[in-house]
């Protein structure tokens, strides 16, 4: 074969996930060869980076193909690893590295795809209890339990690794802290050439080496005692260890200044291993931990430094200041305020800065205890790209209770009578991923074999954020493990207990002394993560401007709200904070619901929602129950009538279809007839186009009726009595409980404003215009008290 033919064959084998060993094994069996090259049952989904089709058939085909690929892989027998010449991997990888570095010099978009929910390969056995295994002792498609593949040394950003015998393979790396949107420079900082890692219970796959938690080893680790490398003790071009304390500090500071806080902390900690009494390195660790929001770890290092009775005054000031900041980050605002007050008294030059932190501590305490927030300031802060909001969590008149009938076994109920618009909860995201986490824009597509849906957006990398959070706060894993992880995992406990912040010693950040069950983390995220677009300029709700590329976040307590297509609460986001309010009056003891779907005005369209189907199977909320009772034929008729209304060219035709549509909703509350709301919006537009403003007003009144309001003043002309001018034109009966209940809130405000505009502009009736403007402002204040849009403030 020619050189080009050999290259084409190698490329084809790579795309199909076939190794030389696979071909050799199958050579004597035509049937086996057929299984290897069959494009449906065994072919790897080609990672082209193109955006997948949104068509259900395409998604289903990709899911089927991915499952078939892993089923075929699982059914193939293990085969021995055969070492290839080192140059076969290193030369092309070096060329690819140079291409990547060149591309990163300018703006570019990274497009990535992955699959989650495959067979898990993990280990809970402590490193010291594992025996060493080399590549030559391993088999492809086999998990080597009770073994440890270690003495692997990193060569480049794509993680080619070698063992002590010089045999090499490619390491596939998933969910490793600090790798979201990482540039080549950052990856090389995390995995410098020549660094040593151990992989517990490794699994060798046909395409690359993977499976098992990765543990970082240092020169002092006992597992390296007596180890000799066949190709020499040091990899060419690998960085050496600094021989003095200042060298570790300088290297760490270089990463810190560029925002690479994890590599910076790793270097500071490595320096502490060599120079354990260095207060400078310890306080630098605390500084990096604060940036990473590992507040318990920062407090530990600061207080350890303060235990040094000979600590210089300049370092003592840093230690005190950073310790107080850590306490603030942990939510211990009383103690933080006390520490800042003491520091202001001892160091007058620092008093202005300390006073600012004292006020912030008081603000957070007021938020947490009383639910009192400065929403205008919060709205302004949320407009900053990638903003991490500085607000306290708040839990209002609700609590978590055991509800065995629910899928997760729990739910949220009212502890007292709740009024419409009342603040129920404010929650900071446990983790949140967005475009701001990447140096360059990145898009992600995930074939999710847990929920059998195609996920697009930052949900793909949220698991990495969770592992990053647990790396610096091991007890945070308890908070995640208490959430529902789907029917294939053990059920969570009937009660949910919050995990208090506490001081923690994290002396080896990436060592993971506590095991992380990433398969369960992915399951928890599949059933609990939120798409979290933030309120923005000129918007009265969280509009889905970025579609699939909105931030993806995991919230703890908000994840315990169960779903209803007719919810009695709604949520919106300011940055990485979720705010939940009541969308109607809720009696004591009643369950509080959110909706898991963004849109859907009919039973049929809701039933097609892949997210809802994967989470619930079928929805048993009151609205869906009523729809099932009237039957599929009636539901289909509604869809046909709704489509006919959209395509009608005259107001007469629309009114005729509306009458028929209304007949299909007999027995439904007005607020659950969302199709009727859309119909009257269409009718309003037709009347507006013909300048028939009397009927425009009538259509707007109907819009409010189908949102759960009673229009108290339907008068169009005549003089208003003095007493009538002061009364509101609408009264809340029951806010619409639809899949877009919060959207309906803004529609209600806009309807009142539209009525005001007609009275003021077309009818020159300033008194009625003022009355309806008052109604719009009342509606807005009830929906989100104290929160103003950009135009208003």
Coordinates of C-alpha atoms in Angstrom, one line a residue, residues 66-557:
X66 CA -23.7 5.6 20.8
X67 CA -25.4 2.8 22.7
X68 CA -24.5 0.3 20.0
X69 CA -20.9 1.4 20.0
X70 CA -20.6 0.8 23.7
X71 CA -22.5 -2.4 23.6
X72 CA -20.2 -3.7 20.9
X73 CA -17.2 -2.6 22.9
X74 CA -18.5 -4.3 26.1
X75 CA -19.2 -7.6 24.3
X76 CA -15.7 -7.8 22.8
X77 CA -13.2 -9.9 24.7
X78 CA -10.2 -8.3 26.4
X79 CA -7.0 -8.4 24.3
X80 CA -3.4 -7.8 25.4
X81 CA -1.8 -4.4 25.0
X82 CA 0.8 -4.3 22.2
X83 CA 3.3 -1.5 22.5
X84 CA 3.9 0.6 19.4
X85 CA 7.0 2.7 18.6
X86 CA 6.9 5.8 20.6
X87 CA 7.3 8.0 17.6
X88 CA 4.0 6.8 16.1
X89 CA 2.2 8.8 18.8
X90 CA 4.7 11.5 19.8
X91 CA 5.5 12.9 16.3
X92 CA 1.9 13.5 15.2
X93 CA 0.9 14.8 18.7
X94 CA 3.7 17.3 18.6
X95 CA 2.6 18.5 15.2
X96 CA -1.0 18.8 16.4
X97 CA 0.2 20.7 19.5
X98 CA 1.9 23.3 17.3
X99 CA -1.3 23.7 15.3
X100 CA -3.3 24.2 18.4
X101 CA -0.9 26.8 19.8
X102 CA -1.0 28.7 16.5
X103 CA -4.8 28.6 16.4
X104 CA -4.9 29.9 20.0
X105 CA -3.0 33.1 19.0
X106 CA -6.2 34.5 17.5
X107 CA -10.0 34.4 18.2
X108 CA -11.5 31.0 17.6
X109 CA -14.4 28.8 18.6
X110 CA -13.9 25.4 20.1
X111 CA -16.6 22.8 19.4
X112 CA -16.6 19.8 21.6
X113 CA -18.7 16.6 21.9
X114 CA -18.8 13.9 24.5
X115 CA -21.0 11.0 25.8
X116 CA -22.0 10.6 29.5
X117 CA -23.8 7.7 31.1
X118 CA -21.5 5.0 29.8
X119 CA -20.3 2.1 32.0
X120 CA -18.4 3.5 34.9
X121 CA -14.8 2.6 35.6
X122 CA -13.8 3.8 39.1
X123 CA -12.0 2.8 42.2
X124 CA -12.5 3.4 45.9
X125 CA -9.4 1.5 47.0
X126 CA -6.8 3.7 48.7
X127 CA -3.7 4.2 46.7
X128 CA -1.4 2.5 49.2
X129 CA -3.4 -0.7 48.9
X130 CA -3.0 -1.0 45.2
X131 CA -0.3 -2.9 43.3
X132 CA 1.6 -1.4 40.4
X133 CA 0.7 -2.5 36.9
X134 CA 2.4 -1.5 33.6
X135 CA 1.0 -1.1 30.1
X136 CA 2.6 -4.5 29.1
X137 CA 0.6 -6.2 31.9
X138 CA -2.7 -4.7 30.9
X139 CA -5.5 -5.7 28.5
X140 CA -7.6 -3.6 26.3
X141 CA -11.3 -3.5 27.4
X142 CA -10.5 -4.6 30.9
X143 CA -10.7 -2.8 34.3
X144 CA -7.6 -3.8 36.3
X145 CA -9.1 -3.9 39.8
X146 CA -6.8 -3.7 42.8
X147 CA -4.1 -2.5 40.5
X148 CA -2.5 0.9 40.0
X149 CA -1.1 2.2 36.7
X150 CA 1.4 4.7 37.9
X151 CA 4.7 6.3 37.1
X152 CA 3.0 7.8 34.1
X153 CA 4.7 10.9 32.8
X154 CA 3.0 13.6 30.8
X155 CA 4.5 14.7 27.5
X156 CA 2.1 17.3 26.0
X157 CA -1.3 19.0 26.2
X158 CA -3.1 16.0 24.8
X159 CA -1.7 13.9 27.6
X160 CA 0.4 11.2 26.0
X161 CA 1.9 9.3 28.9
X162 CA 4.6 6.7 29.5
X163 CA 5.2 4.0 32.1
X164 CA 8.5 3.0 33.6
X165 CA 9.3 0.8 30.6
X166 CA 8.9 3.6 28.1
X167 CA 5.7 2.3 26.6
X168 CA 3.2 5.1 25.8
X169 CA -0.5 5.6 25.2
X170 CA -2.9 8.5 25.1
X171 CA -4.7 9.4 28.3
X172 CA -8.3 10.6 27.9
X173 CA -9.1 13.1 30.7
X174 CA -12.6 14.0 31.9
X175 CA -14.0 16.1 34.7
X176 CA -10.5 17.2 36.0
X177 CA -10.5 20.4 38.0
X178 CA -9.4 23.5 36.1
X179 CA -9.8 22.1 32.6
X180 CA -13.0 23.9 31.5
X181 CA -12.1 26.1 28.5
X182 CA -8.4 25.6 29.4
X183 CA -5.9 26.9 26.9
X184 CA -2.9 24.8 26.0
X185 CA -0.8 26.9 28.3
X186 CA -3.1 26.2 31.2
X187 CA -3.3 22.4 30.5
X188 CA 0.5 22.3 30.4
X189 CA 0.5 24.1 33.8
X190 CA -1.8 21.4 35.2
X191 CA 0.1 18.6 33.6
X192 CA 3.7 19.7 33.2
X193 CA 6.0 17.6 31.1
X194 CA 7.6 15.0 33.3
X195 CA 5.0 15.2 36.1
X196 CA 3.9 11.9 37.6
X197 CA 0.4 10.5 38.1
X198 CA -1.2 7.3 39.3
X199 CA -4.4 5.9 37.9
X200 CA -6.4 3.7 40.2
X201 CA -8.0 0.5 38.8
X202 CA -7.2 1.7 35.2
X203 CA -9.3 0.6 32.1
X204 CA -7.5 0.4 28.8
X205 CA -9.8 1.1 25.9
X206 CA -9.4 0.6 22.2
X207 CA -9.1 4.3 21.3
X208 CA -7.1 5.5 24.3
X209 CA -6.2 4.9 27.9
X210 CA -8.9 5.9 30.4
X211 CA -10.8 5.0 33.5
X212 CA -10.1 5.4 37.1
X213 CA -9.3 8.4 39.3
X214 CA -6.1 10.2 38.7
X215 CA -3.8 10.9 41.6
X216 CA -0.9 13.3 41.6
X217 CA 2.4 11.9 43.0
X218 CA 5.3 14.0 44.2
X219 CA 8.9 13.1 44.7
X220 CA 8.3 12.3 48.4
X221 CA 5.5 9.7 47.7
X222 CA 6.4 6.2 49.0
X223 CA 5.1 4.6 45.8
X224 CA 8.0 6.1 43.9
X225 CA 10.6 4.5 46.2
X226 CA 13.0 2.5 44.1
X227 CA 11.3 3.3 40.8
X228 CA 13.7 3.6 37.8
X229 CA 12.7 4.9 34.4
X230 CA 14.0 3.0 31.4
X231 CA 14.5 6.1 29.2
X232 CA 16.1 8.1 32.0
X233 CA 15.2 9.9 35.2
X234 CA 13.9 13.1 33.5
X235 CA 11.8 13.7 30.4
X236 CA 13.5 16.2 28.0
X237 CA 12.2 19.8 28.3
X238 CA 10.5 19.0 31.6
X239 CA 10.6 21.8 34.2
X240 CA 12.8 21.2 37.2
X241 CA 11.8 21.8 40.8
X242 CA 13.0 25.1 42.3
X243 CA 15.6 24.7 44.9
X244 CA 14.6 27.7 47.0
X245 CA 11.4 29.0 48.5
X246 CA 11.4 32.1 46.4
X247 CA 11.4 29.9 43.2
X248 CA 8.1 28.2 44.1
X249 CA 6.6 31.5 45.0
X250 CA 7.7 33.1 41.7
X251 CA 6.3 30.2 39.6
X252 CA 3.0 30.2 41.5
X253 CA 2.7 34.0 41.3
X254 CA 3.2 33.8 37.5
X255 CA 0.1 31.6 37.2
X256 CA -1.9 33.6 39.8
X257 CA -1.4 36.8 37.9
X258 CA -2.8 35.2 34.8
X259 CA -5.9 33.9 36.6
X260 CA -4.7 30.3 36.8
X261 CA -5.5 29.8 40.4
X262 CA -5.4 26.0 40.5
X263 CA -1.9 25.6 39.1
X264 CA -0.8 28.5 41.3
X265 CA -2.2 26.8 44.4
X266 CA -0.6 23.5 43.4
X267 CA 2.8 25.2 43.1
X268 CA 2.4 27.0 46.5
X269 CA 1.4 23.7 48.1
X270 CA 4.4 21.9 46.5
X271 CA 6.6 24.6 47.9
X272 CA 5.1 24.0 51.4
X273 CA 6.1 20.3 51.1
X274 CA 9.7 21.5 50.7
X275 CA 9.5 24.5 53.0
X276 CA 6.8 23.6 55.6
X277 CA 7.5 26.6 57.8
X278 CA 7.1 29.2 55.0
X279 CA 4.3 31.6 56.0
X280 CA 4.6 33.4 52.7
X281 CA 3.8 30.3 50.7
X282 CA 1.0 29.4 53.2
X283 CA -0.6 32.8 52.8
X284 CA -0.3 32.6 49.1
X285 CA -2.2 29.3 49.2
X286 CA -4.9 31.1 51.2
X287 CA -5.0 33.9 48.5
X288 CA -5.5 31.3 45.8
X289 CA -8.1 29.5 47.8
X290 CA -10.1 32.7 48.2
X291 CA -10.2 33.1 44.4
X292 CA -11.3 29.5 44.0
X293 CA -13.9 30.1 46.7
X294 CA -12.4 27.3 48.9
X295 CA -13.1 29.4 52.0
X296 CA -12.7 26.7 54.6
X297 CA -9.2 25.9 53.2
X298 CA -8.2 29.5 53.1
X299 CA -9.2 29.9 56.8
X300 CA -7.2 26.9 57.7
X301 CA -4.0 28.3 56.1
X302 CA -4.5 31.8 57.5
X303 CA -5.0 30.5 61.1
X304 CA -2.1 28.1 60.7
X305 CA 0.1 31.1 59.7
X306 CA -1.2 33.1 62.7
X307 CA -0.2 30.3 65.1
X308 CA 3.4 31.4 64.3
X309 CA 4.4 33.7 67.2
X310 CA 7.2 35.1 65.1
X311 CA 5.1 36.0 62.1
X312 CA 6.2 39.4 60.7
X313 CA 3.7 42.2 61.2
X314 CA 3.2 42.6 57.4
X315 CA 2.3 38.9 57.1
X316 CA 0.1 39.0 60.2
X317 CA -2.0 41.8 58.6
X318 CA -2.4 39.6 55.4
X319 CA -3.3 36.6 57.5
X320 CA -5.9 38.5 59.5
X321 CA -7.5 40.1 56.5
X322 CA -7.7 36.9 54.4
X323 CA -9.0 35.0 57.4
X324 CA -11.9 37.5 57.8
X325 CA -12.6 37.3 54.1
X326 CA -12.7 33.5 54.4
X327 CA -15.2 33.7 57.2
X328 CA -17.3 36.1 55.1
X329 CA -17.3 33.6 52.2
X330 CA -18.3 30.8 54.5
X331 CA -21.4 32.8 55.5
X332 CA -20.2 33.3 59.1
X333 CA -21.0 37.0 58.9
X334 CA -21.1 37.8 62.7
X335 CA -17.6 36.4 63.1
X336 CA -16.4 38.1 59.9
X337 CA -17.7 41.5 61.1
X338 CA -16.0 41.0 64.5
X339 CA -12.7 40.2 62.9
X340 CA -12.8 43.2 60.5
X341 CA -13.8 45.5 63.4
X342 CA -10.8 44.2 65.5
X343 CA -8.5 44.7 62.5
X344 CA -9.8 48.3 61.9
X345 CA -9.0 49.1 65.5
X346 CA -5.5 47.6 65.4
X347 CA -4.6 48.9 62.0
X348 CA -6.2 52.3 61.4
X349 CA -4.8 52.6 57.9
X350 CA -7.0 49.5 57.0
X351 CA -10.2 51.0 58.6
X352 CA -11.8 52.2 55.4
X353 CA -11.4 48.8 53.7
X354 CA -12.5 47.0 56.8
X355 CA -15.6 49.2 57.2
X356 CA -16.7 48.2 53.7
X357 CA -16.5 44.5 54.6
X358 CA -18.3 45.2 57.9
X359 CA -21.2 46.8 55.9
X360 CA -21.3 43.9 53.5
X361 CA -21.4 41.4 56.4
X362 CA -24.4 43.3 57.9
X363 CA -26.1 43.3 54.5
X364 CA -25.6 39.6 54.0
X365 CA -26.9 38.9 57.5
X366 CA -30.0 41.0 56.8
X367 CA -30.6 39.1 53.6
X368 CA -30.3 35.7 55.2
X369 CA -32.4 36.4 58.2
X370 CA -35.1 38.8 56.9
X371 CA -35.0 38.3 53.1
X372 CA -34.3 42.0 52.6
X373 CA -32.3 42.6 49.4
X374 CA -31.3 45.7 47.4
X375 CA -32.6 44.3 44.1
X376 CA -31.7 47.4 42.1
X377 CA -28.0 47.0 43.1
X378 CA -28.2 43.2 42.5
X379 CA -29.6 43.8 39.0
X380 CA -26.8 46.2 38.2
X381 CA -24.2 43.8 39.4
X382 CA -25.7 40.9 37.3
X383 CA -25.1 42.8 34.1
X384 CA -21.3 42.2 34.4
X385 CA -20.2 39.3 32.2
X386 CA -19.5 36.2 34.3
X387 CA -20.6 37.9 37.5
X388 CA -20.5 35.8 40.6
X389 CA -23.2 37.5 42.7
X390 CA -22.4 38.5 46.3
X391 CA -25.8 37.7 48.0
X392 CA -26.8 35.5 50.9
X393 CA -29.1 32.5 50.6
X394 CA -32.5 33.0 52.1
X395 CA -35.3 30.4 52.9
X396 CA -38.7 31.9 53.5
X397 CA -42.0 30.3 54.6
X398 CA -41.2 26.9 53.1
X399 CA -39.6 23.7 54.2
X400 CA -38.4 20.3 52.8
X401 CA -40.7 17.4 53.7
X402 CA -40.7 13.7 53.0
X403 CA -43.2 12.9 50.1
X404 CA -42.8 9.1 49.3
X405 CA -45.1 9.5 46.3
X406 CA -42.7 11.8 44.5
X407 CA -39.9 10.4 42.4
X408 CA -37.2 11.9 44.7
X409 CA -39.2 11.2 47.8
X410 CA -39.3 14.8 48.9
X411 CA -40.8 18.2 48.2
X412 CA -41.3 21.7 49.4
X413 CA -44.4 22.8 51.3
X414 CA -45.6 26.1 52.7
X415 CA -45.1 26.6 56.5
X416 CA -47.8 29.3 56.6
X417 CA -50.2 31.0 54.3
X418 CA -48.2 32.6 51.5
X419 CA -49.3 35.6 49.5
X420 CA -48.9 36.0 45.7
X421 CA -45.5 37.5 44.9
X422 CA -44.0 36.7 48.2
X423 CA -40.3 35.8 48.3
X424 CA -39.9 32.0 49.0
X425 CA -36.2 31.4 48.4
X426 CA -32.9 32.9 47.2
X427 CA -30.2 30.5 46.4
X428 CA -26.6 30.8 45.2
X429 CA -25.6 28.2 42.7
X430 CA -23.5 25.3 44.1
X431 CA -21.7 25.5 40.7
X432 CA -22.4 27.4 37.5
X433 CA -20.8 27.2 34.1
X434 CA -21.0 29.8 31.4
X435 CA -19.2 31.2 28.4
X436 CA -17.2 33.4 30.8
X437 CA -15.4 30.2 32.1
X438 CA -13.5 29.9 28.8
X439 CA -10.8 32.1 27.4
X440 CA -12.4 31.5 23.9
X441 CA -16.0 30.7 23.2
X442 CA -16.7 27.0 23.4
X443 CA -19.8 25.0 22.4
X444 CA -20.6 21.6 23.8
X445 CA -22.9 18.7 22.8
X446 CA -23.5 15.7 25.0
X447 CA -25.1 12.4 24.2
X448 CA -26.7 11.7 27.6
X449 CA -27.2 8.0 28.0
X450 CA -28.7 8.5 31.5
X451 CA -31.7 10.5 30.3
X452 CA -31.6 9.4 26.6
X453 CA -31.6 13.0 25.3
X454 CA -29.1 15.2 23.5
X455 CA -27.8 18.0 25.7
X456 CA -26.4 21.1 24.3
X457 CA -24.6 23.9 26.1
X458 CA -22.7 24.1 29.3
X459 CA -24.5 21.2 31.0
X460 CA -21.7 19.2 29.4
X461 CA -19.0 20.6 31.7
X462 CA -20.9 21.1 34.9
X463 CA -19.6 17.8 36.3
X464 CA -16.1 19.2 36.0
X465 CA -17.2 22.2 38.1
X466 CA -18.6 19.9 40.7
X467 CA -15.4 17.9 41.0
X468 CA -13.5 21.2 41.1
X469 CA -15.7 22.3 44.0
X470 CA -15.2 19.1 45.9
X471 CA -11.5 19.1 45.4
X472 CA -11.2 22.1 47.8
X473 CA -14.2 21.4 49.9
X474 CA -14.5 17.6 50.3
X475 CA -17.7 17.7 52.5
X476 CA -19.5 19.5 49.6
X477 CA -19.9 16.0 48.1
X478 CA -22.5 15.3 50.8
X479 CA -24.7 18.1 49.5
X480 CA -24.6 16.7 46.0
X481 CA -25.1 13.1 47.0
X482 CA -28.3 14.0 48.8
X483 CA -30.0 15.0 45.6
X484 CA -32.0 12.7 43.4
X485 CA -29.9 10.8 40.8
X486 CA -32.5 9.0 38.9
X487 CA -34.2 5.6 39.2
X488 CA -31.0 3.6 38.5
X489 CA -29.2 5.0 41.6
X490 CA -30.0 4.6 45.2
X491 CA -32.7 7.0 46.4
X492 CA -31.7 10.0 48.5
X493 CA -32.5 10.2 52.2
X494 CA -36.1 11.3 53.1
X495 CA -34.8 14.5 54.7
X496 CA -32.4 17.0 53.3
X497 CA -29.7 18.4 55.6
X498 CA -27.6 21.4 54.7
X499 CA -23.9 20.9 54.9
X500 CA -22.4 23.7 57.1
X501 CA -19.2 25.5 56.0
X502 CA -16.2 24.7 58.2
X503 CA -12.4 25.0 58.3
X504 CA -10.7 22.3 56.3
X505 CA -7.1 21.3 55.6
X506 CA -6.5 20.8 51.9
X507 CA -2.8 20.1 51.8
X508 CA -2.9 18.4 48.4
X509 CA -5.5 20.0 46.2
X510 CA -5.6 17.6 43.3
X511 CA -4.9 14.4 45.4
X512 CA -8.6 13.8 46.2
X513 CA -8.3 12.2 49.6
X514 CA -12.1 11.6 49.3
X515 CA -13.5 9.6 46.4
X516 CA -15.8 11.4 44.0
X517 CA -18.4 9.2 42.3
X518 CA -18.5 11.1 39.0
X519 CA -21.1 8.7 37.6
X520 CA -23.5 9.7 40.3
X521 CA -22.5 13.4 39.9
X522 CA -23.5 13.2 36.2
X523 CA -26.8 11.5 37.1
X524 CA -27.5 14.2 39.7
X525 CA -26.8 16.9 37.2
X526 CA -28.9 15.1 34.5
X527 CA -32.0 15.3 36.8
X528 CA -31.3 18.6 38.6
X529 CA -29.3 21.1 36.6
X530 CA -31.0 24.4 35.5
X531 CA -30.5 26.5 32.5
X532 CA -30.0 29.9 34.1
X533 CA -30.3 33.0 31.8
X534 CA -29.9 36.1 33.8
X535 CA -32.2 39.1 33.7
X536 CA -30.7 41.7 31.4
X537 CA -31.2 45.3 30.2
X538 CA -34.7 46.1 29.0
X539 CA -36.1 42.7 30.0
X540 CA -38.7 42.0 32.7
X541 CA -37.9 38.3 32.8
X542 CA -35.1 35.8 32.2
X543 CA -35.3 35.6 28.4
X544 CA -33.7 32.7 26.7
X545 CA -31.5 34.9 24.5
X546 CA -28.6 32.4 24.2
X547 CA -30.8 29.3 23.8
X548 CA -28.8 26.2 24.5
X549 CA -25.8 28.2 25.4
X550 CA -27.2 29.8 28.5
X551 CA -25.3 29.1 31.7
X552 CA -25.9 25.7 33.3
X553 CA -26.1 25.6 37.1
X554 CA -26.7 23.3 40.0
X555 CA -28.8 24.6 42.9
X556 CA -29.2 22.6 46.0
X557 CA -32.6 23.5 47.7

